[in-house]
Short mmCIF file of C-alpha atoms and ligand atoms in Angstrom, two decimals:
data_model
loop_
_atom_site.label_atom_id
_atom_site.label_comp_id
_atom_site.label_asym_id
_atom_site.label_seq_id
_atom_site.Cartn_x
_atom_site.Cartn_y
_atom_site.Cartn_z
CA MET G 278 110.64 38.29 28.09
CA GLU G 279 108.54 38.51 24.97
CA LEU G 280 108.51 35.26 23.10
CA ILE G 281 108.88 35.48 19.32
CA ILE G 282 107.32 32.27 18.09
CA GLY G 283 105.83 31.08 14.83
CA SER G 284 105.92 28.34 12.26
CA HIS G 285 106.33 27.58 8.63
CA VAL G 286 103.17 28.78 6.81
CA GLY G 287 101.91 28.44 3.24
CA PHE G 288 102.33 31.08 0.53
CA THR G 289 99.61 30.55 -2.06
CA LYS G 290 99.13 31.99 -5.50
CA GLU G 291 95.88 33.74 -4.56
CA LYS G 292 96.57 35.18 -1.12
CA GLN G 293 100.36 35.38 -0.97
CA LEU G 294 101.64 37.30 2.09
CA LEU G 295 98.11 38.01 3.33
CA GLY G 296 97.43 34.26 3.55
CA CYS G 297 100.65 33.82 5.55
CA VAL G 298 99.53 36.39 8.11
CA GLU G 299 96.02 34.94 8.43
CA GLU G 300 97.44 31.45 8.95
CA THR G 301 99.90 32.79 11.54
CA LEU G 302 97.12 34.43 13.52
CA SER G 303 95.10 31.19 13.47
CA TYR G 304 97.99 29.51 15.34
CA GLY G 305 98.28 32.21 17.99
CA ALA G 306 101.77 32.98 16.69
CA ASN G 307 103.49 36.36 16.35
CA THR G 308 105.91 35.60 13.52
CA PHE G 309 106.22 33.20 10.59
CA MET G 310 108.42 31.72 7.89
CA PHE G 311 107.41 30.89 4.32
CA TYR G 312 108.70 29.71 0.97
CA THR G 313 107.83 32.10 -1.89
CA GLY G 314 106.57 29.03 -3.82
CA ALA G 315 106.86 25.25 -3.39
CA PRO G 316 109.92 24.37 -1.26
CA GLN G 317 110.92 21.59 -3.67
CA ASN G 318 110.89 23.55 -6.91
CA THR G 319 111.91 26.90 -8.33
CA ASN G 320 108.65 27.91 -10.06
CA ARG G 321 107.85 31.34 -8.68
CA LEU G 322 105.03 33.82 -9.27
CA PRO G 323 105.36 37.59 -9.34
CA ILE G 324 104.68 39.35 -6.04
CA ASP G 325 101.24 40.97 -5.76
CA ASN G 326 101.85 44.42 -4.23
CA ASP G 327 98.22 44.92 -3.22
CA LYS G 328 98.23 41.69 -1.23
CA THR G 329 101.53 42.72 0.35
CA LEU G 330 100.07 46.05 1.48
CA GLU G 331 96.98 44.36 2.91
CA ALA G 332 99.21 41.92 4.76
CA LEU G 333 101.35 44.74 6.19
CA LYS G 334 98.23 46.44 7.49
CA LEU G 335 96.98 43.26 9.15
CA MET G 336 100.40 42.68 10.74
CA LYS G 337 100.43 46.19 12.12
CA ASN G 338 96.99 45.70 13.67
CA SER G 339 97.92 42.35 15.16
CA ASN G 340 101.35 43.16 16.60
CA ILE G 341 103.40 41.04 14.24
CA ASP G 342 106.78 42.72 13.90
CA TYR G 343 107.68 42.43 10.25
CA ASN G 344 111.41 42.41 11.10
CA ASN G 345 110.93 38.94 12.59
CA VAL G 346 109.43 37.41 9.45
CA ILE G 347 111.60 34.97 7.48
CA VAL G 348 111.74 33.55 3.98
CA HIS G 349 113.23 30.10 3.38
CA ALA G 350 114.92 29.55 0.02
CA PRO G 351 113.85 26.35 -1.80
CA TYR G 352 116.01 23.45 -0.69
CA ILE G 353 116.91 22.32 -4.17
CA ILE G 354 119.22 25.30 -4.66
CA ASN G 355 122.67 23.76 -4.39
CA LEU G 356 125.59 26.16 -4.21
CA ALA G 357 128.07 23.48 -3.14
CA ASN G 358 128.43 21.57 -6.40
CA ASP G 359 129.86 23.31 -9.46
CA GLN G 360 130.43 20.27 -11.68
CA ASP G 361 127.64 21.34 -14.00
CA ASP G 362 128.21 25.00 -14.88
CA GLU G 363 124.65 25.49 -15.99
CA LYS G 364 123.15 24.16 -12.74
CA TYR G 365 125.58 26.10 -10.58
CA ASN G 366 124.81 29.35 -12.40
CA PHE G 367 121.10 28.62 -12.26
CA ALA G 368 121.33 28.28 -8.46
CA ILE G 369 123.25 31.55 -8.18
CA ASN G 370 120.74 33.39 -10.37
CA PHE G 371 117.77 31.89 -8.61
CA LEU G 372 119.14 33.06 -5.27
CA LYS G 373 119.60 36.58 -6.67
CA GLN G 374 115.94 36.55 -7.77
CA GLU G 375 114.84 35.21 -4.41
CA ILE G 376 116.54 38.19 -2.77
CA SER G 377 114.69 40.53 -5.15
CA ARG G 378 111.43 38.87 -4.12
CA CYS G 379 112.33 39.41 -0.46
CA ASP G 380 113.03 43.06 -1.27
CA ALA G 381 109.62 43.36 -2.97
CA LEU G 382 108.00 41.87 0.12
CA GLY G 383 110.10 43.90 2.55
CA ILE G 384 111.62 40.78 4.14
CA LYS G 385 115.09 41.10 5.67
CA LYS G 386 116.03 37.48 6.46
CA LEU G 387 116.47 34.63 4.00
CA VAL G 388 117.31 31.15 5.32
CA LEU G 389 119.41 28.99 3.04
CA HIS G 390 120.62 25.38 3.16
CA PRO G 391 124.30 25.62 2.29
CA GLY G 392 124.16 22.69 -0.17
CA SER G 393 125.58 19.21 -0.83
CA HIS G 394 128.98 18.68 -2.41
CA VAL G 395 127.89 15.39 -4.06
CA GLY G 396 131.29 13.75 -4.17
CA LEU G 397 133.50 16.83 -4.47
CA GLY G 398 134.44 16.75 -0.77
CA SER G 399 133.54 19.23 1.97
CA GLU G 400 136.46 21.59 1.32
CA LYS G 401 135.57 22.07 -2.34
CA GLY G 402 131.86 22.22 -1.51
CA ILE G 403 132.44 24.98 1.02
CA SER G 404 134.63 26.98 -1.34
CA ASN G 405 131.89 26.72 -4.00
CA ILE G 406 129.34 28.01 -1.50
CA ILE G 407 131.56 30.94 -0.51
CA ASN G 408 132.23 31.82 -4.13
CA ALA G 409 128.51 31.72 -5.01
CA LEU G 410 127.45 33.76 -1.97
CA ASN G 411 130.05 36.43 -2.65
CA ILE G 412 128.64 36.80 -6.18
CA VAL G 413 125.07 36.98 -4.89
CA LEU G 414 125.90 39.45 -2.12
CA ASN G 415 127.63 41.77 -4.55
CA LYS G 416 124.26 43.14 -5.58
CA PRO G 417 122.99 45.76 -3.06
CA SER G 418 120.07 44.77 -0.82
CA GLU G 419 119.28 44.71 2.88
CA VAL G 420 118.51 40.99 2.94
CA VAL G 421 120.70 38.90 5.25
CA ILE G 422 121.35 35.32 4.08
CA CYS G 423 121.14 32.97 7.06
CA ILE G 424 123.09 29.74 6.59
CA GLU G 425 121.27 26.86 8.27
CA THR G 426 123.12 24.27 10.35
CA MET G 427 122.55 20.89 8.68
CA ALA G 428 122.11 17.30 9.89
CA GLY G 429 124.90 15.88 7.72
CA LYS G 430 122.64 13.71 5.62
CA GLY G 431 124.37 12.47 2.45
CA SER G 432 127.05 14.97 1.47
CA GLU G 433 125.55 18.06 3.11
CA CYS G 434 127.91 20.91 3.90
CA GLY G 435 127.36 22.91 7.09
CA LYS G 436 126.97 19.86 9.36
CA SER G 437 129.22 21.27 12.06
CA ILE G 438 129.75 24.66 13.67
CA ASP G 439 133.26 24.60 12.19
CA GLU G 440 131.94 24.17 8.65
CA VAL G 441 129.36 26.92 9.09
CA ALA G 442 132.08 29.18 10.56
CA GLN G 443 134.28 28.45 7.56
CA ILE G 444 131.50 29.62 5.23
CA ILE G 445 130.83 32.78 7.27
CA ASN G 446 134.54 33.60 7.38
CA GLY G 447 134.79 33.42 3.60
CA ILE G 448 132.08 36.01 3.01
CA THR G 449 133.26 39.50 2.12
CA ASN G 450 130.04 41.35 2.93
CA LYS G 451 129.85 40.36 6.62
CA ASN G 452 126.77 42.51 7.34
CA ARG G 453 124.66 40.39 5.04
CA ILE G 454 125.52 36.93 6.33
CA GLY G 455 124.18 35.17 9.40
CA ILE G 456 123.17 31.73 10.62
CA CYS G 457 119.99 29.82 11.38
CA LEU G 458 120.15 27.04 13.97
CA ASP G 459 117.91 23.98 13.67
CA THR G 460 117.52 21.83 16.80
CA CYS G 461 116.71 18.64 14.85
CA HIS G 462 119.66 19.15 12.54
CA LEU G 463 122.02 19.91 15.43
CA ASN G 464 120.88 16.77 17.27
CA ASP G 465 121.26 14.62 14.18
CA ALA G 466 124.70 16.14 13.57
CA GLY G 467 125.82 15.05 17.05
CA TYR G 468 125.24 18.18 19.18
CA ASP G 469 123.50 17.41 22.48
CA ILE G 470 120.54 19.80 22.80
CA SER G 471 120.27 19.06 26.54
CA ASN G 472 123.46 21.09 26.94
CA PHE G 473 122.54 23.97 24.66
CA ASP G 474 124.70 26.51 26.44
CA LYS G 475 127.75 24.48 25.47
CA ILE G 476 126.66 24.67 21.82
CA LEU G 477 126.10 28.42 22.18
CA ASP G 478 129.56 28.83 23.73
CA GLU G 479 131.12 27.16 20.70
CA ILE G 480 129.08 29.31 18.31
CA ASP G 481 130.04 32.41 20.27
CA THR G 482 133.74 31.61 19.99
CA LYS G 483 133.75 30.54 16.34
CA ILE G 484 131.04 32.73 14.78
CA GLY G 485 129.49 35.10 17.36
CA LEU G 486 126.04 34.84 18.92
CA ASN G 487 125.09 38.10 17.18
CA LYS G 488 125.13 36.15 13.90
CA ILE G 489 122.14 34.00 14.93
CA TYR G 490 119.08 35.41 13.13
CA CYS G 491 116.63 32.53 13.41
CA ILE G 492 116.15 29.21 15.21
CA HIS G 493 114.19 26.30 13.78
CA ILE G 494 112.57 24.42 16.62
CA ASN G 495 111.97 20.77 15.77
CA ASP G 496 112.10 17.53 17.67
CA SER G 497 113.92 14.64 15.97
CA LYS G 498 112.86 11.12 15.03
CA ASN G 499 116.47 9.98 15.30
CA ILE G 500 119.14 9.61 17.95
CA LEU G 501 122.02 11.99 18.59
CA GLY G 502 124.46 11.91 15.68
CA ALA G 503 122.23 9.88 13.33
CA ALA G 504 122.89 12.26 10.39
CA LYS G 505 119.31 11.76 9.21
CA ASP G 506 117.15 14.96 9.34
CA ARG G 507 113.65 13.72 10.07
CA HIS G 508 111.65 16.21 12.12
CA GLU G 509 109.26 15.10 14.88
CA ASN G 510 106.46 16.94 16.66
CA PHE G 511 107.33 19.05 19.66
CA GLY G 512 108.14 16.96 22.74
CA ILE G 513 107.60 13.51 21.27
CA GLY G 514 110.97 12.94 19.65
CA THR G 515 114.44 12.10 20.94
CA ILE G 516 115.21 15.68 22.02
CA GLY G 517 112.16 15.94 24.22
CA PHE G 518 109.88 18.62 25.62
CA GLN G 519 111.99 20.17 28.35
CA ASN G 520 115.15 20.43 26.24
CA LEU G 521 113.25 22.28 23.51
CA ILE G 522 111.55 24.55 26.03
CA ASN G 523 114.97 25.40 27.46
CA VAL G 524 116.20 26.43 24.01
CA ILE G 525 113.14 28.61 23.41
CA TYR G 526 113.44 30.37 26.77
CA ASN G 527 117.26 30.59 26.84
CA GLU G 528 118.10 34.17 27.85
CA ARG G 529 120.97 34.32 25.37
CA LEU G 530 118.51 33.74 22.52
CA LYS G 531 115.81 36.23 23.40
CA ASN G 532 114.74 38.53 20.53
CA ILE G 533 115.59 35.77 18.04
CA PRO G 534 112.56 34.37 16.17
CA LYS G 535 111.81 30.69 16.92
CA ILE G 536 110.16 28.86 14.03
CA LEU G 537 108.48 25.43 14.16
CA GLU G 538 108.95 23.12 11.17
CA THR G 539 107.43 20.09 12.83
CA PRO G 540 105.47 17.64 10.64
CA TYR G 541 101.76 17.81 9.86
CA VAL G 542 99.68 15.14 11.58
CA SER G 543 97.85 12.28 9.83
CA PRO G 544 94.07 11.82 10.32
CA ASP G 545 94.67 8.46 12.06
CA ASP G 546 97.53 6.12 12.96
CA ASN G 547 97.16 4.01 9.82
CA SER G 548 97.17 6.89 7.39
CA LYS G 549 100.31 8.22 5.74
CA GLU G 550 98.59 11.42 4.60
CA ARG G 551 99.76 14.42 6.61
CA LEU G 552 96.81 16.79 6.73
CA TYR G 553 96.69 18.75 9.97
CA PRO G 554 99.10 21.48 11.04
CA PRO G 555 100.33 20.93 14.62
CA TYR G 556 101.38 24.53 15.26
CA LYS G 557 98.38 25.92 17.13
CA PHE G 558 98.69 23.15 19.71
CA GLU G 559 102.47 23.13 19.89
CA ILE G 560 102.54 26.90 20.42
CA GLU G 561 99.99 26.51 23.19
CA MET G 562 102.30 24.01 24.97
CA ILE G 563 105.26 26.35 24.48
CA LYS G 564 103.42 29.31 25.98
CA ASN G 565 102.22 27.20 28.93
CA LYS G 566 105.59 25.44 29.27
CA LYS G 567 103.55 22.34 29.89
CA PHE G 568 103.52 19.15 27.84
CA ASN G 569 100.18 18.04 26.39
CA ASP G 570 99.93 14.24 26.59
CA ASN G 571 97.09 14.31 24.08
CA LEU G 572 98.87 16.49 21.52
CA ILE G 573 98.21 14.31 18.47
CA SER G 574 94.59 13.44 19.31
CA ASP G 575 93.81 17.07 20.19
CA ILE G 576 95.12 18.17 16.78
CA ARG G 577 93.06 15.47 15.01
CA ASN G 578 89.88 16.32 16.90
CA TYR G 579 90.25 20.02 16.29
CA TYR G 580 90.73 19.80 12.53
CA GLN G 581 88.20 17.02 12.07
CA GLN G 582 85.62 19.16 13.82
CA THR G 583 86.40 22.33 11.89
CA GLN G 584 86.15 20.40 8.62
CA LYS G 585 82.59 19.27 9.36
ZN1 LIG Q 1411 115.77 24.54 6.44
FE1 LIG Q 1412 115.18 23.84 9.38
FE1 LIG Q 1413 115.36 19.70 8.22
#
């Protein structure tokens, strides 16, 4: 089976989509996910059509199937809380614009964190999300919004398969809604990744496996059910190498893009600066299905040498 694997990559002002593709190729990946600006804010630049065309050409020549490429909406968009009208409407309008940007780039999948109810309670939070999404999806486009499964940190909605199913069920335009699984989030929400087929069975019954459009592959720094959401590098967290490999190579999930969002590595153990992307080396382990005991030092050596 052909593995569809990639990572989060940067989208810069100068190079835009072309930079994403170049970074992807440097990791030996065949797909990627990006934010159309900083993940933490909503400042966005216009899309450069020339750069987009150049990127499309490069993808064609390097066997990256554009249908597998994903955009992640900024995580400060919160559709779950409607206490402040202005903020709620801003989030709705920003999401509409984000879909227009995806259209301009030719992207078909947009991953979205459902949002935090911040004291309103899950039921109200979920109904706010449904209401907002139905407004956004009213405008014609081919972009599918993929609701991500969350860890349950703070007052996050979408921390269980039931909550995600509730959101999906409330959406009128069913063709334009899907889900994105995240292994770290599922673990932190109390789903045991070592029995992934059981999780898939539940998703199949309550939502349908055909609604899975993307899988975020991350190890976790925290134990099962911790409700924390802190990603760890591949194979060195509480989920572990073999369990993540089993998710990636699960036959029921073939043809679904797998995206790494594991943390950048610091130059040394005492440094808090996260400078080096781990993806080239993690993807190598995934392809070989073999754990690299020297993962972190290999990453440091590689980037320290290329910087000289
Ligand atoms: Zn996410
Ligand atoms: Fe994620
Ligand atoms: Fe996360």
